[in-house]
Tab-separated table of C-alpha atoms in Angstrom:
chain	number	residue	atom	x	y	z
A	37	UNK	CA	-1.643	187.396	-77.880
A	38	UNK	CA	-3.501	188.842	-74.843
A	39	UNK	CA	-1.765	190.724	-71.908
A	40	UNK	CA	-2.548	187.827	-69.524
A	41	UNK	CA	-0.768	185.224	-71.871
A	42	UNK	CA	2.095	187.481	-72.268
A	43	UNK	CA	2.574	188.099	-68.822
A	44	UNK	CA	2.328	184.432	-67.985
A	45	UNK	CA	5.347	183.618	-70.434
A	46	UNK	CA	7.465	186.491	-68.840
A	47	UNK	CA	6.818	184.996	-65.416
A	48	UNK	CA	7.513	181.616	-66.478
A	49	UNK	CA	10.891	182.533	-68.007
A	50	UNK	CA	11.954	184.430	-64.697
A	51	UNK	CA	10.902	181.313	-62.590
A	52	UNK	CA	12.570	178.857	-64.908
A	53	UNK	CA	16.005	180.804	-64.567
A	54	UNK	CA	15.621	181.250	-60.834
A	55	UNK	CA	15.261	177.368	-60.350
A	56	UNK	CA	18.209	176.697	-62.315
A	57	UNK	CA	20.584	177.803	-59.384
A	58	UNK	CA	19.460	175.038	-57.070
A	59	UNK	CA	18.886	172.608	-59.948
A	60	UNK	CA	22.684	172.803	-60.938
A	61	UNK	CA	24.024	172.723	-57.463
A	62	UNK	CA	21.849	169.705	-55.963
A	63	UNK	CA	24.085	168.491	-53.277
A	64	UNK	CA	25.060	171.942	-51.949
A	65	UNK	CA	21.396	172.965	-52.066
A	66	UNK	CA	20.331	169.981	-49.981
A	67	UNK	CA	23.215	170.423	-47.463
A	68	UNK	CA	22.030	174.057	-46.939
A	69	UNK	CA	18.225	172.945	-46.302
A	70	UNK	CA	19.891	170.489	-43.884
A	71	UNK	CA	21.700	172.963	-41.960
A	72	UNK	CA	18.839	175.535	-41.817
A	73	UNK	CA	16.362	172.916	-40.607
A	74	UNK	CA	18.644	171.811	-37.650
A	75	UNK	CA	19.594	175.343	-36.659
A	76	UNK	CA	15.950	176.647	-36.555
A	77	UNK	CA	14.689	173.425	-34.675
A	78	UNK	CA	17.403	173.432	-31.976
A	79	UNK	CA	15.150	174.904	-29.378
A	80	UNK	CA	12.267	172.675	-29.963
A	81	UNK	CA	11.278	169.859	-27.750
A	82	UNK	CA	12.375	167.451	-30.398
A	83	UNK	CA	15.900	169.299	-31.027
A	84	UNK	CA	16.708	169.194	-27.335
A	85	UNK	CA	15.667	165.563	-27.150
A	86	UNK	CA	17.681	164.744	-30.045
A	87	UNK	CA	20.784	166.973	-29.468
A	88	UNK	CA	20.445	169.166	-32.317
A	89	UNK	CA	22.733	172.055	-30.941
A	90	UNK	CA	25.459	169.386	-31.460
A	91	UNK	CA	24.620	168.019	-34.769
A	92	UNK	CA	27.019	169.332	-37.649
A	93	UNK	CA	27.105	166.557	-40.090
A	94	UNK	CA	24.655	164.011	-41.637
A	95	UNK	CA	26.259	161.234	-39.984
A	96	UNK	CA	25.597	162.880	-36.453
A	97	UNK	CA	22.016	163.308	-37.368
A	98	UNK	CA	21.499	159.473	-38.347
A	99	UNK	CA	23.092	158.623	-35.154
A	100	UNK	CA	20.642	160.754	-33.120
A	101	UNK	CA	17.515	160.589	-35.149
A	102	UNK	CA	16.170	157.266	-36.059
A	103	UNK	CA	13.746	156.608	-39.098
A	104	UNK	CA	10.103	157.309	-37.789
A	105	UNK	CA	6.705	156.801	-39.200
A	106	UNK	CA	3.510	158.558	-38.081
A	107	UNK	CA	2.775	156.221	-34.955
A	108	UNK	CA	6.550	156.825	-33.717
A	109	UNK	CA	6.041	160.565	-34.061
A	110	UNK	CA	2.504	160.614	-32.734
A	111	UNK	CA	3.641	161.419	-28.968
A	112	UNK	CA	5.341	164.745	-30.169
A	113	UNK	CA	2.097	165.346	-32.733
A	114	UNK	CA	-0.335	164.823	-29.755
A	115	UNK	CA	1.396	167.684	-27.630
A	116	UNK	CA	1.130	170.065	-30.865
A	117	UNK	CA	-2.829	168.957	-31.032
A	118	UNK	CA	-3.205	169.820	-27.328
A	119	UNK	CA	-1.895	173.325	-27.962
A	120	UNK	CA	1.604	173.081	-26.815
A	121	UNK	CA	4.214	175.173	-28.583
A	122	UNK	CA	7.810	174.637	-29.953
A	123	UNK	CA	7.594	170.776	-29.930
A	124	UNK	CA	8.345	169.650	-33.459
A	125	UNK	CA	8.969	173.202	-35.101
A	126	UNK	CA	9.011	176.601	-33.792
A	127	UNK	CA	5.689	178.139	-32.476
A	128	UNK	CA	2.645	176.246	-33.526
A	129	UNK	CA	1.390	174.984	-36.995
A	130	UNK	CA	-0.904	176.882	-39.084
A	131	UNK	CA	-2.850	174.034	-40.021
A	132	UNK	CA	-3.149	170.369	-39.552
A	133	UNK	CA	-3.813	168.382	-42.802
A	134	UNK	CA	-6.001	165.391	-41.917
A	135	UNK	CA	-5.294	162.284	-43.764
A	136	UNK	CA	-6.500	158.636	-43.346
A	137	UNK	CA	-4.185	156.190	-41.938
A	138	UNK	CA	-4.363	152.347	-42.192
A	139	UNK	CA	-2.981	151.638	-38.787
A	140	UNK	CA	-3.193	155.074	-36.873
A	141	UNK	CA	-6.738	156.101	-37.730
A	142	UNK	CA	-6.881	159.792	-38.664
A	143	UNK	CA	-3.355	161.315	-39.205
A	144	UNK	CA	-2.715	164.881	-38.293
A	145	UNK	CA	0.370	166.295	-40.481
A	146	UNK	CA	1.460	169.783	-39.320
A	147	UNK	CA	1.609	172.703	-41.925
A	148	UNK	CA	3.511	175.798	-40.758
A	149	UNK	CA	4.117	179.357	-42.135
A	150	UNK	CA	7.438	178.235	-43.360
A	151	UNK	CA	6.154	174.956	-45.048
A	152	UNK	CA	2.865	176.231	-46.508
A	153	UNK	CA	4.281	178.566	-49.218
A	154	UNK	CA	6.201	175.728	-50.816
A	155	UNK	CA	2.836	173.709	-51.410
A	156	UNK	CA	1.391	176.598	-53.398
A	157	UNK	CA	4.745	177.555	-54.989
A	158	UNK	CA	5.228	173.929	-56.323
A	159	UNK	CA	1.939	173.735	-58.088
A	160	UNK	CA	2.322	177.133	-59.538
A	161	UNK	CA	5.781	176.442	-60.753
A	162	UNK	CA	4.818	173.210	-62.541
A	163	UNK	CA	2.309	175.140	-64.586
A	164	UNK	CA	5.014	177.984	-65.413
A	165	UNK	CA	7.451	175.229	-66.155
A	166	UNK	CA	5.111	173.759	-68.603
A	167	UNK	CA	4.556	177.278	-70.287
A	168	UNK	CA	8.272	177.927	-70.447
A	169	UNK	CA	8.992	174.537	-72.194
A	170	UNK	CA	6.085	174.631	-74.827
A	171	UNK	CA	5.297	178.246	-75.149
A	172	UNK	CA	1.553	177.319	-74.537
A	173	UNK	CA	-0.057	179.764	-72.344
A	174	UNK	CA	-3.342	180.137	-74.084
A	175	UNK	CA	-5.247	178.145	-71.199
A	176	UNK	CA	-4.677	181.107	-68.865
A	177	UNK	CA	-7.717	182.947	-70.482
A	178	UNK	CA	-10.073	180.010	-69.749
A	179	UNK	CA	-11.577	178.285	-66.567
A	180	UNK	CA	-9.442	175.870	-64.586
A	181	UNK	CA	-11.084	173.089	-62.277
A	182	UNK	CA	-9.393	171.448	-59.525
A	183	UNK	CA	-11.109	168.413	-58.123
A	184	UNK	CA	-10.444	168.602	-54.268
A	185	UNK	CA	-11.824	168.278	-50.773
A	186	UNK	CA	-14.020	170.527	-49.070
A	187	UNK	CA	-12.257	173.807	-47.832
A	188	UNK	CA	-14.381	173.828	-44.633
A	189	UNK	CA	-11.880	173.865	-41.895
A	190	UNK	CA	-12.477	172.780	-38.202
A	191	UNK	CA	-10.603	174.176	-35.306
A	192	UNK	CA	-8.160	172.053	-33.064
A	193	UNK	CA	-6.924	174.263	-30.134
A	194	UNK	CA	-6.335	177.155	-32.344
A	195	UNK	CA	-5.069	175.410	-35.286
A	196	UNK	CA	-7.160	174.926	-38.400
A	197	UNK	CA	-7.760	171.385	-39.440
A	198	UNK	CA	-8.815	170.033	-42.827
A	199	UNK	CA	-7.914	168.040	-46.009
A	200	UNK	CA	-4.577	169.206	-47.598
A	201	UNK	CA	-6.573	170.019	-50.862
A	202	UNK	CA	-9.237	171.999	-48.895
A	203	UNK	CA	-6.757	173.888	-47.114
A	204	UNK	CA	-4.746	174.923	-50.440
A	205	UNK	CA	-8.154	176.145	-51.758
A	206	UNK	CA	-7.696	179.123	-49.317
A	207	UNK	CA	-4.416	180.023	-51.045
A	208	UNK	CA	-5.689	180.291	-54.621
A	209	UNK	CA	-3.931	183.566	-56.136
A	210	UNK	CA	-6.228	186.506	-56.582
A	211	UNK	CA	-5.420	186.483	-60.350
A	212	UNK	CA	-6.708	183.090	-60.573
A	213	UNK	CA	-9.931	183.683	-58.703
A	214	UNK	CA	-12.044	184.448	-61.575
A	215	UNK	CA	-10.839	181.527	-63.511
A	216	UNK	CA	-11.033	178.953	-60.870
A	217	UNK	CA	-13.882	176.292	-60.848
A	218	UNK	CA	-16.091	174.958	-59.027
A	219	UNK	CA	-17.858	177.760	-57.175
A	220	UNK	CA	-16.965	177.910	-53.214
A	221	UNK	CA	-20.453	176.592	-52.494
A	222	UNK	CA	-20.101	173.593	-54.730
A	223	UNK	CA	-16.503	172.839	-53.481
A	224	UNK	CA	-17.923	172.757	-49.864
A	225	UNK	CA	-20.202	169.773	-50.606
A	226	UNK	CA	-19.080	166.702	-48.659
A	227	UNK	CA	-20.614	163.921	-50.603
A	228	UNK	CA	-18.520	163.127	-53.443
A	229	UNK	CA	-21.306	162.016	-55.879
A	230	UNK	CA	-23.208	165.010	-55.187
A	231	UNK	CA	-20.355	167.244	-55.606
A	232	UNK	CA	-19.463	165.991	-58.876
A	233	UNK	CA	-22.963	166.182	-60.144
A	234	UNK	CA	-22.990	169.769	-59.096
A	235	UNK	CA	-19.628	170.330	-60.885
A	236	UNK	CA	-20.901	168.956	-63.988
A	237	UNK	CA	-23.730	171.390	-64.201
A	238	UNK	CA	-21.511	174.317	-63.217
A	239	UNK	CA	-19.000	173.609	-65.896
A	240	UNK	CA	-20.774	172.155	-68.750
A	241	UNK	CA	-21.237	175.493	-70.560
A	242	UNK	CA	-17.862	177.101	-69.407
A	243	UNK	CA	-14.615	177.532	-71.221
A	244	UNK	CA	-12.798	174.879	-69.408
A	245	UNK	CA	-8.929	174.863	-70.549
A	246	UNK	CA	-7.192	173.074	-67.384
A	247	UNK	CA	-8.604	170.223	-65.377
A	248	UNK	CA	-6.620	168.645	-62.325
A	249	UNK	CA	-7.305	166.043	-59.839
A	250	UNK	CA	-6.676	162.356	-59.198
A	251	UNK	CA	-7.061	160.405	-62.311
A	252	UNK	CA	-9.821	158.065	-60.992
A	253	UNK	CA	-11.862	160.961	-59.756
A	254	UNK	CA	-11.487	163.049	-62.866
A	255	UNK	CA	-12.572	159.986	-64.904
A	256	UNK	CA	-15.723	159.860	-62.919
A	257	UNK	CA	-16.311	163.566	-63.674
A	258	UNK	CA	-15.629	163.105	-67.372
A	259	UNK	CA	-18.049	160.081	-67.568
A	260	UNK	CA	-20.926	162.077	-65.923
A	261	UNK	CA	-20.095	165.000	-68.489
A	262	UNK	CA	-20.241	162.780	-71.465
A	263	UNK	CA	-23.412	161.245	-70.120
A	264	UNK	CA	-25.006	164.554	-69.671
A	265	UNK	CA	-24.085	166.185	-72.980
A	266	UNK	CA	-23.891	162.977	-75.037
A	267	UNK	CA	-20.636	163.809	-76.706
A	268	UNK	CA	-16.931	163.558	-75.885
A	269	UNK	CA	-15.478	165.965	-73.268
A	270	UNK	CA	-13.140	167.566	-75.942
A	271	UNK	CA	-16.186	168.555	-77.687
A	272	UNK	CA	-17.861	170.146	-74.842
A	273	UNK	CA	-14.715	171.803	-73.768
A	274	UNK	CA	-13.050	172.675	-77.163
A	275	UNK	CA	-10.095	174.591	-75.583
A	276	UNK	CA	-9.244	171.966	-72.906
A	277	UNK	CA	-5.612	171.077	-73.560
A	278	UNK	CA	-3.862	170.453	-70.146
A	279	UNK	CA	-4.638	167.799	-67.509
A	280	UNK	CA	-2.890	168.085	-64.335
A	281	UNK	CA	-2.879	165.072	-61.992
A	282	UNK	CA	-0.999	163.412	-59.049
A	283	UNK	CA	-1.583	160.711	-56.583
A	284	UNK	CA	-1.748	157.575	-59.014
A	285	UNK	CA	0.155	156.792	-62.324
A	286	UNK	CA	-1.933	158.089	-65.326
A	287	UNK	CA	-0.550	155.495	-67.716
A	288	UNK	CA	-3.390	152.762	-66.927
A	289	UNK	CA	-5.945	155.439	-67.448
A	290	UNK	CA	-4.531	157.100	-70.448
A	291	UNK	CA	-6.315	155.221	-73.103
A	292	UNK	CA	-9.510	155.428	-71.228
A	293	UNK	CA	-8.953	159.301	-70.925
A	294	UNK	CA	-8.171	159.797	-74.504
A	295	UNK	CA	-11.500	157.962	-75.501
A	296	UNK	CA	-13.416	160.147	-73.189
A	297	UNK	CA	-11.834	163.300	-74.153
A	298	UNK	CA	-11.903	162.248	-78.035
A	299	UNK	CA	-8.170	163.549	-78.571
A	300	UNK	CA	-4.875	163.671	-76.797
A	301	UNK	CA	-4.058	166.609	-74.454
A	302	UNK	CA	-0.780	167.385	-72.701
A	303	UNK	CA	-0.565	166.408	-68.899
A	304	UNK	CA	1.754	167.375	-66.051
A	305	UNK	CA	2.381	164.893	-63.202
A	306	UNK	CA	2.639	166.078	-59.540
A	307	UNK	CA	3.878	164.315	-56.585
A	308	UNK	CA	2.138	166.337	-53.478
A	309	UNK	CA	1.381	164.911	-50.049
A	310	UNK	CA	0.243	166.371	-46.685
A	311	UNK	CA	3.900	166.036	-45.805
A	312	UNK	CA	5.184	168.133	-48.417
A	313	UNK	CA	5.203	168.910	-52.243
A	314	UNK	CA	8.130	166.672	-53.511
A	315	UNK	CA	8.234	166.674	-57.188
A	316	UNK	CA	6.639	167.771	-60.449
A	317	UNK	CA	6.999	166.784	-64.358
A	318	UNK	CA	9.384	169.414	-65.783
A	319	UNK	CA	9.502	168.102	-69.434
A	320	UNK	CA	6.863	166.870	-71.774
A	321	UNK	CA	9.537	165.027	-73.564
A	322	UNK	CA	11.359	163.126	-70.855
A	323	UNK	CA	10.078	160.655	-68.239
A	324	UNK	CA	10.223	161.389	-64.505
A	325	UNK	CA	9.541	164.472	-62.379
A	326	UNK	CA	11.958	167.023	-61.102
A	327	UNK	CA	12.899	166.476	-57.240
A	328	UNK	CA	12.559	169.796	-55.590
A	329	UNK	CA	15.581	170.064	-53.489
A	330	UNK	CA	15.168	173.636	-52.351
A	331	UNK	CA	11.595	173.535	-51.055
A	332	UNK	CA	12.365	173.238	-47.058
A	333	UNK	CA	12.580	169.548	-47.320
A	334	UNK	CA	15.867	167.428	-46.556
A	335	UNK	CA	15.570	163.983	-48.284
A	336	UNK	CA	17.014	160.612	-47.224
A	337	UNK	CA	16.760	157.314	-49.212
A	338	UNK	CA	16.762	153.683	-48.025
A	339	UNK	CA	16.849	150.718	-50.394
A	340	UNK	CA	13.471	149.362	-50.221
A	341	UNK	CA	14.645	145.786	-50.047
A	342	UNK	CA	16.689	146.683	-47.168
A	343	UNK	CA	13.979	148.715	-45.418
A	344	UNK	CA	12.788	145.930	-42.985
A	345	UNK	CA	15.761	143.832	-43.070
A	346	UNK	CA	19.461	144.138	-43.908
A	347	UNK	CA	21.965	141.301	-44.832
A	348	UNK	CA	23.859	141.611	-41.648
A	349	UNK	CA	21.040	142.722	-39.179
A	350	UNK	CA	22.152	146.228	-38.918
A	351	UNK	CA	20.081	149.448	-39.373
A	352	UNK	CA	19.498	150.033	-43.071
A	353	UNK	CA	21.874	152.496	-44.772
A	354	UNK	CA	20.381	156.000	-45.158
A	355	UNK	CA	21.560	157.760	-48.386
A	356	UNK	CA	21.564	161.498	-49.285
A	357	UNK	CA	21.010	163.125	-52.817
A	358	UNK	CA	24.458	162.728	-53.972
A	359	UNK	CA	24.785	158.977	-53.164
A	360	UNK	CA	21.578	157.630	-55.093
A	361	UNK	CA	21.695	155.642	-58.296
A	362	UNK	CA	19.326	155.307	-61.355
A	363	UNK	CA	16.706	152.374	-61.189
A	364	UNK	CA	17.019	151.241	-57.468
A	365	UNK	CA	13.732	151.170	-55.461
A	366	UNK	CA	14.135	153.633	-52.568
A	367	UNK	CA	11.939	154.279	-49.518
A	368	UNK	CA	11.543	158.031	-49.343
A	369	UNK	CA	12.335	159.996	-45.830
A	370	UNK	CA	12.067	163.514	-45.247
A	371	UNK	CA	12.691	166.045	-42.532
A	372	UNK	CA	10.966	169.214	-43.201
A	373	UNK	CA	10.256	172.966	-42.026
A	374	UNK	CA	6.957	171.615	-40.706
A	375	UNK	CA	8.619	169.539	-38.097
A	376	UNK	CA	8.769	166.035	-39.556
A	377	UNK	CA	12.249	164.254	-39.003
A	378	UNK	CA	13.516	161.421	-40.866
A	379	UNK	CA	9.778	160.658	-41.542
A	380	UNK	CA	8.955	157.808	-43.716
A	381	UNK	CA	6.165	158.879	-45.833
A	382	UNK	CA	5.258	155.437	-47.018
A	383	UNK	CA	6.087	155.927	-50.928
A	384	UNK	CA	9.009	154.299	-52.763
A	385	UNK	CA	10.644	156.042	-55.659
A	386	UNK	CA	13.139	155.473	-58.338
A	387	UNK	CA	15.589	157.838	-60.161
A	388	UNK	CA	15.385	158.024	-63.761
A	389	UNK	CA	17.981	160.918	-64.111
A	390	UNK	CA	20.666	162.196	-61.812
A	391	UNK	CA	21.092	165.488	-63.770
A	392	UNK	CA	18.777	167.042	-63.022
A	393	UNK	CA	17.501	164.582	-60.249
A	394	UNK	CA	14.189	163.197	-61.504
A	395	UNK	CA	12.059	160.364	-60.120
A	396	UNK	CA	9.028	158.173	-60.644
A	397	UNK	CA	6.783	157.105	-57.922
A	398	UNK	CA	7.193	153.190	-57.760
A	399	UNK	CA	4.722	152.155	-55.050
A	400	UNK	CA	4.236	152.056	-51.275
A	401	UNK	CA	6.757	150.520	-49.101
A	402	UNK	CA	3.771	148.613	-47.657
A	403	UNK	CA	1.955	147.725	-50.834
A	404	UNK	CA	3.771	144.876	-52.498
A	405	UNK	CA	2.958	141.293	-53.221
A	406	UNK	CA	5.509	139.038	-51.728
A	407	UNK	CA	3.557	135.860	-50.436
A	408	UNK	CA	6.182	133.714	-52.209
A	409	UNK	CA	9.232	135.852	-52.042
A	410	UNK	CA	8.470	137.762	-55.302
A	411	UNK	CA	8.351	141.186	-53.991
A	412	UNK	CA	6.344	142.585	-56.805
A	413	UNK	CA	5.770	146.497	-56.637
A	414	UNK	CA	3.338	148.891	-58.055
A	415	UNK	CA	5.578	150.008	-61.009
A	416	UNK	CA	5.887	146.479	-62.170
A	417	UNK	CA	2.271	145.740	-62.388
A	418	UNK	CA	1.475	149.216	-64.012
A	419	UNK	CA	4.314	148.773	-66.517
A	420	UNK	CA	2.956	145.226	-67.437
A	421	UNK	CA	-0.415	146.380	-68.053
A	422	UNK	CA	0.614	149.166	-70.110
A	423	UNK	CA	2.615	146.969	-72.140
A	424	UNK	CA	-0.211	144.576	-72.623
A	425	UNK	CA	-2.671	147.185	-73.711
A	426	UNK	CA	-0.403	149.333	-76.062
A	427	UNK	CA	-1.544	148.983	-79.725
A	428	UNK	CA	-4.925	147.442	-78.541
A	429	UNK	CA	-8.503	148.925	-78.191
A	430	UNK	CA	-8.320	147.548	-74.650
A	431	UNK	CA	-9.421	150.105	-72.022
A	432	UNK	CA	-9.096	149.938	-68.295
A	433	UNK	CA	-11.181	151.754	-65.589
A	434	UNK	CA	-9.490	150.383	-62.584
A	435	UNK	CA	-7.629	147.446	-61.259
A	436	UNK	CA	-5.893	145.966	-58.279
A	437	UNK	CA	-3.686	142.841	-57.860
A	438	UNK	CA	-3.602	140.299	-55.020
A	439	UNK	CA	-2.009	136.759	-53.980
A	440	UNK	CA	-4.290	133.717	-54.199
A	441	UNK	CA	-2.427	131.587	-51.857
A	442	UNK	CA	-4.900	128.524	-51.450
A	443	UNK	CA	-6.900	128.034	-54.439
A	444	UNK	CA	-9.499	125.522	-54.584
A	445	UNK	CA	-7.546	123.715	-57.129
A	446	UNK	CA	-4.151	123.991	-58.834
A	447	UNK	CA	-1.084	126.102	-58.231
A	448	UNK	CA	-1.304	129.396	-56.231
A	449	UNK	CA	-1.405	132.610	-58.557
A	450	UNK	CA	-1.636	136.353	-58.789
A	451	UNK	CA	-5.173	137.527	-59.180
A	452	UNK	CA	-5.621	140.634	-61.176
A	453	UNK	CA	-9.118	142.218	-60.448
A	454	UNK	CA	-9.900	144.616	-63.628
A	455	UNK	CA	-12.907	146.650	-64.397
A	456	UNK	CA	-12.662	146.961	-68.080
A	457	UNK	CA	-14.211	149.708	-70.243
A	458	UNK	CA	-13.442	147.709	-73.339
A	459	UNK	CA	-12.622	144.099	-72.888
A	460	UNK	CA	-9.948	141.999	-74.808
A	461	UNK	CA	-11.389	139.612	-77.375
A	462	UNK	CA	-9.406	136.774	-75.644
A	463	UNK	CA	-9.195	137.222	-71.909
A	464	UNK	CA	-6.731	134.284	-71.515
A	465	UNK	CA	-4.398	135.625	-74.277
A	466	UNK	CA	-4.634	139.103	-72.487
A	467	UNK	CA	-3.493	137.531	-69.097
A	468	UNK	CA	-0.533	135.654	-70.981
A	469	UNK	CA	0.725	139.014	-72.202
A	470	UNK	CA	0.586	140.577	-69.010
A	471	UNK	CA	2.245	137.689	-67.365
A	472	UNK	CA	5.076	137.743	-69.920
A	473	UNK	CA	5.551	141.525	-69.115
A	474	UNK	CA	5.819	140.668	-65.452
A	475	UNK	CA	8.291	138.004	-65.944
A	476	UNK	CA	10.566	140.321	-67.852
A	477	UNK	CA	10.349	142.835	-65.071
A	478	UNK	CA	10.828	140.707	-62.084
A	479	UNK	CA	13.167	137.742	-61.717
A	480	UNK	CA	11.795	136.389	-58.804
A	481	UNK	CA	8.269	136.060	-60.251
A	482	UNK	CA	9.807	134.635	-63.372
A	483	UNK	CA	11.699	131.897	-61.262
A	484	UNK	CA	8.470	131.134	-59.504
A	485	UNK	CA	6.629	130.616	-62.633
A	486	UNK	CA	9.325	128.545	-64.312
A	487	UNK	CA	9.811	126.379	-61.154
A	488	UNK	CA	6.011	125.746	-60.928
A	489	UNK	CA	5.554	127.436	-57.764
A	490	UNK	CA	3.055	129.927	-59.375
A	491	UNK	CA	0.840	129.502	-62.116
A	492	UNK	CA	0.135	132.320	-64.775
A	493	UNK	CA	-1.755	135.078	-63.274
A	494	UNK	CA	-5.561	134.928	-63.246
A	495	UNK	CA	-7.952	137.838	-64.438
A	496	UNK	CA	-11.160	138.442	-62.629
A	497	UNK	CA	-13.452	140.710	-64.216
A	498	UNK	CA	-15.159	143.300	-61.849
A	499	UNK	CA	-18.534	144.849	-62.725
A	500	UNK	CA	-18.931	148.442	-64.041
A	501	UNK	CA	-18.551	150.847	-61.077
A	502	UNK	CA	-17.385	148.086	-58.878
A	503	UNK	CA	-14.367	149.950	-57.599
A	504	UNK	CA	-16.246	153.097	-57.029
A	505	UNK	CA	-18.867	151.140	-54.940
A	506	UNK	CA	-16.057	149.369	-53.017
A	507	UNK	CA	-14.477	152.860	-52.180
A	508	UNK	CA	-17.974	154.350	-51.151
A	509	UNK	CA	-18.446	151.076	-48.864
A	510	UNK	CA	-15.497	152.046	-46.914
A	511	UNK	CA	-16.090	155.635	-46.657
A	512	UNK	CA	-13.339	156.617	-49.214
A	513	UNK	CA	-14.974	157.785	-52.239
A	514	UNK	CA	-13.571	160.803	-54.006
A	515	UNK	CA	-11.302	163.642	-52.493
A	516	UNK	CA	-7.482	162.431	-52.190
A	517	UNK	CA	-8.498	158.725	-51.558
A	518	UNK	CA	-6.623	156.131	-53.751
A	519	UNK	CA	-7.002	152.551	-54.311
A	520	UNK	CA	-3.927	150.546	-53.697
A	521	UNK	CA	-2.727	148.764	-57.041
A	522	UNK	CA	-1.593	145.710	-55.137
A	523	UNK	CA	-1.521	144.501	-51.472
A	524	UNK	CA	0.071	141.278	-49.836
A	525	UNK	CA	-3.275	139.951	-48.394
A	526	UNK	CA	-6.954	139.502	-50.067
A	527	UNK	CA	-8.658	142.191	-47.871
A	528	UNK	CA	-9.685	144.346	-50.934
A	529	UNK	CA	-10.016	141.403	-53.334
A	530	UNK	CA	-12.368	139.495	-51.302
A	531	UNK	CA	-14.505	142.461	-50.743
A	532	UNK	CA	-14.656	143.435	-54.445
A	533	UNK	CA	-15.545	139.936	-55.498
A	534	UNK	CA	-18.597	139.831	-52.806
A	535	UNK	CA	-20.100	142.923	-54.464
């Protein structure tokens, strides 16, 4: 065992036992985070506007601080952008993470000296937790690649501005610098296709052991590697044994990845966002990601089906960590040491365990299909597809789902637009398998099919690289951009079908 491997195992053990304190005391940990956030923000403009000095309980907080999204918080953020201090958090942010908004244009999410370390520690701890659980630390001797945005930053009134993944690139620990790929020069390439081609050339003859990124973009990298070397990725990188990902569910990609790699590799799921690093997979044996309760973030949860309308017309009830239940779809709200307050990040989650608190990402609060009252969410379409392909040779590159309300003939239906790597022998039979899986999961969808309001879903084949071409056409190819799994309109579907 090398010194580096031995040291990694010792460090992993230390971090594991350090984390057990907050894992074993979740409610007390969140209460402490809440109190610290309120105390530190009392003298900010937001704190004065919402009477933080007189807030002592969560109930008082909910009475004074409404749920906000980016548009609601924008007047405060614009003051920060203009150089004002002590607006949402004390002083000025270190960075703005620039993200793409669907209604707001570009969003500028603050990162402070208090919040930034948690982004770095969480990613590190996810890997250390894997080492502690599996005993596998051999990969630390090889090269690691993180497919990410450009680290080139702009300046906005004395505050650095860039993509979160580009900002994080500035914080790679010194002990990983020699192992990290790609080179700084290559990482600075803006055009995604040019960048991936350069990464292929740089890494082709390296001892790659860890590869990380959003699955759809890592898939593009793997395909180009395979095309270049004419052999599976697992033969190119014989010691590659750990894939780290976040942003989307890996399961729809798993069969395709294993085919590209030529074997199975371990994987770690992360739940990072510009607004905070919320969770990571802490077990190779159990489903779900450990919710990080001691990372400067106070969490609130609203039942997704009550988020926009409640039975009595009153504001939706906001739950804290000690009140949540397994299996319910919750909208996730956060208050953070970067100055976000009861902020709706747009993601929905479900708890898979309450001891410890573990979650899965079930979708987006605005990404669902309910054209007929069915309220289908991303988790359901992903699970249905996974069930339908299990035990078959079918492989999927990418997919999305949309309602077809006004078909040329027959009943309305859900249209599944799928790019196959390997198609089913019988497309109609495959559609029926997915439909049956959907009906088991969603009683409203089942009722609509049974009542002949909807007919069985329809699959539309999308040409090879059709989704990549679509993302390129809207300026969102690569980086941290993700294709919605489903939507309540046909904006994406109609554009894909015209390609």
